[in-house]
Amino acid sequence: MSLSLTSTHWGVYEPEVRDGRLVDMKPFRHDPDPSPIGASMVAATVGPQRVMRPAIRRSVLAHGPGAKPELRGAEPFVEVSWEEALDFVARELTRVRTEFGNEAIYAGSYGWASAGRFHHAQSQGHRFMNSIGGFVSSYGSYSLAAAYAILPHVALPMPQLRMAQTAWSVMAQHTRLFVAFGGMPVKNSQVNSGGASEHELSGYLQRMSDDGVAFVNVSPVASDLHGARNAEWIAIRPNTDVAFMLGLAHTLISEGLHATEFLARYCEGFEPFKRYVMGEADGIAKSAAWAAGITDVPAQTIEQLARRMAANRTMINTAWSLQRTDHGEQPFWMTVALASLLGQIGLPGGGFGLGYGAVNAEGATASTFSGPVLPQGKNPVSQFIPVARVSDLLLNPGGQYDFNGRRMTYPDIKLVYWFGGNPFHHHQDLNRLIEAWRRPQTIVAHEQFWNAHAKMADVVMPATTTLERDDIGSAARDRFIIAMKRAIDPVGEARDDHDIFSALARRIGKAEFASFTEGRSKTEWLRHLYETARVKAKNFDIELPGFEAFWSEGFVEMPRPGKATVLFESFRADPVANRLPTPSGRLELFSSVIDSFGYDDCPGHPAWLEPAEWLGAPLAQRFPLHLLSPQPATRLHGQFDNGTLSLATKINGREPVTLHPEAARVRGIKAGDVVRVFNDRGACLAGVRIDENQRADTVLLATGAWYDPLVPGEIGTLDKHGNPNVLTLDKGTSKLGQGPAAHTALVEVERYTGELPAITAFELPSFVGRQSA
């Protein structure tokens, strides 16, 4: 009997099924440190939150598209047949395309729904949209939007850099000092887009600790560098990392510790950057003493760290979270500049990395071969938005904005089609999003569960989960390709996204159907994608077995590369023959291109720019706590918040918020209390944990608790469950990147003394019969 496996973004598992029921998820035997999130899949996959059959909001069914949008999230649904739901959506797509053009359709869905490469919801949806004439798309990701904008100008595009980051095996051998700005939470490395079959980070941290590697955690939170023994914690004020790095740079330059030969040969623009650092440009020397006043870190600590970094083989790591702040482009650019001053870029174990620990792939000793990929086709519509500007898009049709050197205009969106994502999890300032969500005429959603995303839609079509379909799991820098065999029958009337889009394409037209399906069944598609990848694998010196052998065996284990990667190694060896794709071909500490844009929030060199909200601002008198909303340990984003692992961590049914003992004491709060976390944008309830291993002026509320409004559909109502995005700032990082600034938010916390409202996040919406509609 062949092995039956399923791949998820947090690991590979062997489903155990008895009498057609899923009873267990056994970790993959090749995974040295499997994620516990798999346990949440057992009960949740067949749980009461599943969308069992298609449903249409009552007013829409009765009166047609655009009826009473203010009732989204509050009005009952009417369950309908698949035929009726598909007919409705096909008619609506045709109407909008005919009356307004494809530029009136936004389908900016996210890609974390499935680790499978064929049933990847975003790929399926975009392929379908392209087959019917296109759609307004999104650029970048909530994780890395600022990085996507800044890095092509100054180093390497982020996707290329990620595939070339120095491997952990190299750092274990050569690195002596590892400095982590924003920490390196092992919990984040549980996950990886496309699959995470072999979790290695904990093992490497233990090995490096045993070998005497020194770790420094520059973060408001000590546990941000968990697993590295005896790590030094520098408790920096949130959102001030660039000032800290500038203090390091000033020390290196003023003491003659900077690598002048490296800067001359490999870098562009050192002199204007130096003038800024030394205060020649603006009269303010960015010294350690100057940085101390901003960062709340003693000048001596900054100076001593600079000297240690110059004296040792040093790896600088900057967390992805730091570019999800106001002016988030600056921490990554400053990381490049600081590492350039040290002159160790391109050496084994030295230089910099961006996001080690952010996901499992960063630093993995594995091939960059990514396996099968579903072609999405070409989008005939050229209009797009930066990914995190969804509310701006819907609220400001025809409005103009700047993005990466371009002056752009928001299109007028009439229909939003969302699949494989949940904007009511990952978007900032949910009250503003609710207002924006009332503007389109129609909102269509594919969903597995009745979460806030489904409840806020007009039409909901039930989609299968990973366990209910055959697929292929694969990801770059992951050593296994997984034959994902269906473990259980679809729950309720759930259908694969591919089947839904195929049915819609058939209704829209023969040409559209042919373009989407290419005449292949799902099984034929799996075979085709695998065999196409098999040919591509030869370019990576990888020999894959034929499809039948792969499907029978259950997985393919690919060999480790003969040589582990070192970031910029070839560039260091010959910067002329191996020039970078920047305008100068070198690392740019000053960018004439960015300088030419004239942006006041992103000048031509890395700079300290005061955030819109931070603890050094007058607003901190009203809201004296900085909110950090990290990734949770018990789920992926909002996925499986209804799972056993996540539910077990709730306090009085609410998401935990972590306070320092002193912050709790002065507010009369104790562990286990329910508190109200609030600012001018909104408020939520959360259960209290106490932890001294964080700054007293910082609170942690993990992202991903299902949004649960006290009054469904109402703007400004209390969230009962602890979703931090009722509090976060919906502002672009800068005119350059327009990324999310989720980690720039001030709040206050008070003990909640009223009667606790019941949690309804996991309850179904109301349903009424057709006669009622």
PDB file of C-alpha atoms in Angstrom, residues 166-176 178 200-201 203-213 215 313 315 348-350 356 363 365 564-565:
ATOM      1  CA  THR A 166      23.606  32.168   3.400  1.00  0.00           C
ATOM      2  CA  ALA A 167      22.753  28.668   4.600  1.00  0.00           C
ATOM      3  CA  TRP A 168      22.572  27.762   8.278  1.00  0.00           C
ATOM      4  CA  SER A 169      25.179  25.071   7.695  1.00  0.00           C
ATOM      5  CA  VAL A 170      27.635  27.795   6.649  1.00  0.00           C
ATOM      6  CA  MET A 171      26.812  30.023   9.616  1.00  0.00           C
ATOM      7  CA  ALA A 172      27.203  27.094  12.005  1.00  0.00           C
ATOM      8  CA  GLN A 173      30.768  26.710  10.763  1.00  0.00           C
ATOM      9  CA  HIS A 174      31.901  30.320  10.340  1.00  0.00           C
ATOM     10  CA  THR A 175      29.757  32.849  12.224  1.00  0.00           C
ATOM     11  CA  ARG A 176      31.021  34.004  15.631  1.00  0.00           C
ATOM     12  CA  PHE A 178      24.906  36.774  15.307  1.00  0.00           C
ATOM     13  CA  GLU A 200      15.943  22.580  11.056  1.00  0.00           C
ATOM     14  CA  LEU A 201      16.238  25.948  12.803  1.00  0.00           C
ATOM     15  CA  GLY A 203      18.796  22.160  15.716  1.00  0.00           C
ATOM     16  CA  TYR A 204      21.116  24.752  14.170  1.00  0.00           C
ATOM     17  CA  LEU A 205      20.580  27.194  17.039  1.00  0.00           C
ATOM     18  CA  GLN A 206      21.515  24.467  19.502  1.00  0.00           C
ATOM     19  CA  ARG A 207      24.579  23.520  17.462  1.00  0.00           C
ATOM     20  CA  MET A 208      25.749  27.116  17.169  1.00  0.00           C
ATOM     21  CA  SER A 209      25.193  27.699  20.880  1.00  0.00           C
ATOM     22  CA  ASP A 210      27.242  24.582  21.673  1.00  0.00           C
ATOM     23  CA  ASP A 211      30.042  25.925  19.458  1.00  0.00           C
ATOM     24  CA  GLY A 212      30.169  29.227  21.298  1.00  0.00           C
ATOM     25  CA  VAL A 213      28.490  31.529  18.789  1.00  0.00           C
ATOM     26  CA  PHE A 215      23.840  35.879  19.903  1.00  0.00           C
ATOM     27  CA  ARG A 313      32.792  37.306  11.799  1.00  0.00           C
ATOM     28  CA  MET A 315      25.993  37.976  10.669  1.00  0.00           C
ATOM     29  CA  PRO A 348      31.068  32.663   4.732  1.00  0.00           C
ATOM     30  CA  GLY A 349      29.092  33.382   7.900  1.00  0.00           C
ATOM     31  CA  GLY A 350      29.340  37.172   7.541  1.00  0.00           C
ATOM     32  CA  TYR A 356      16.149  34.260   9.173  1.00  0.00           C
ATOM     33  CA  GLY A 363      18.805  29.606   5.253  1.00  0.00           C
ATOM     34  CA  THR A 365      20.433  23.807   2.970  1.00  0.00           C
ATOM     35  CA  ALA A 564      25.831  25.536   0.492  1.00  0.00           C
ATOM     36  CA  THR A 565      24.933  29.105  -0.433  1.00  0.00           C
TER      37      THR A 565
END
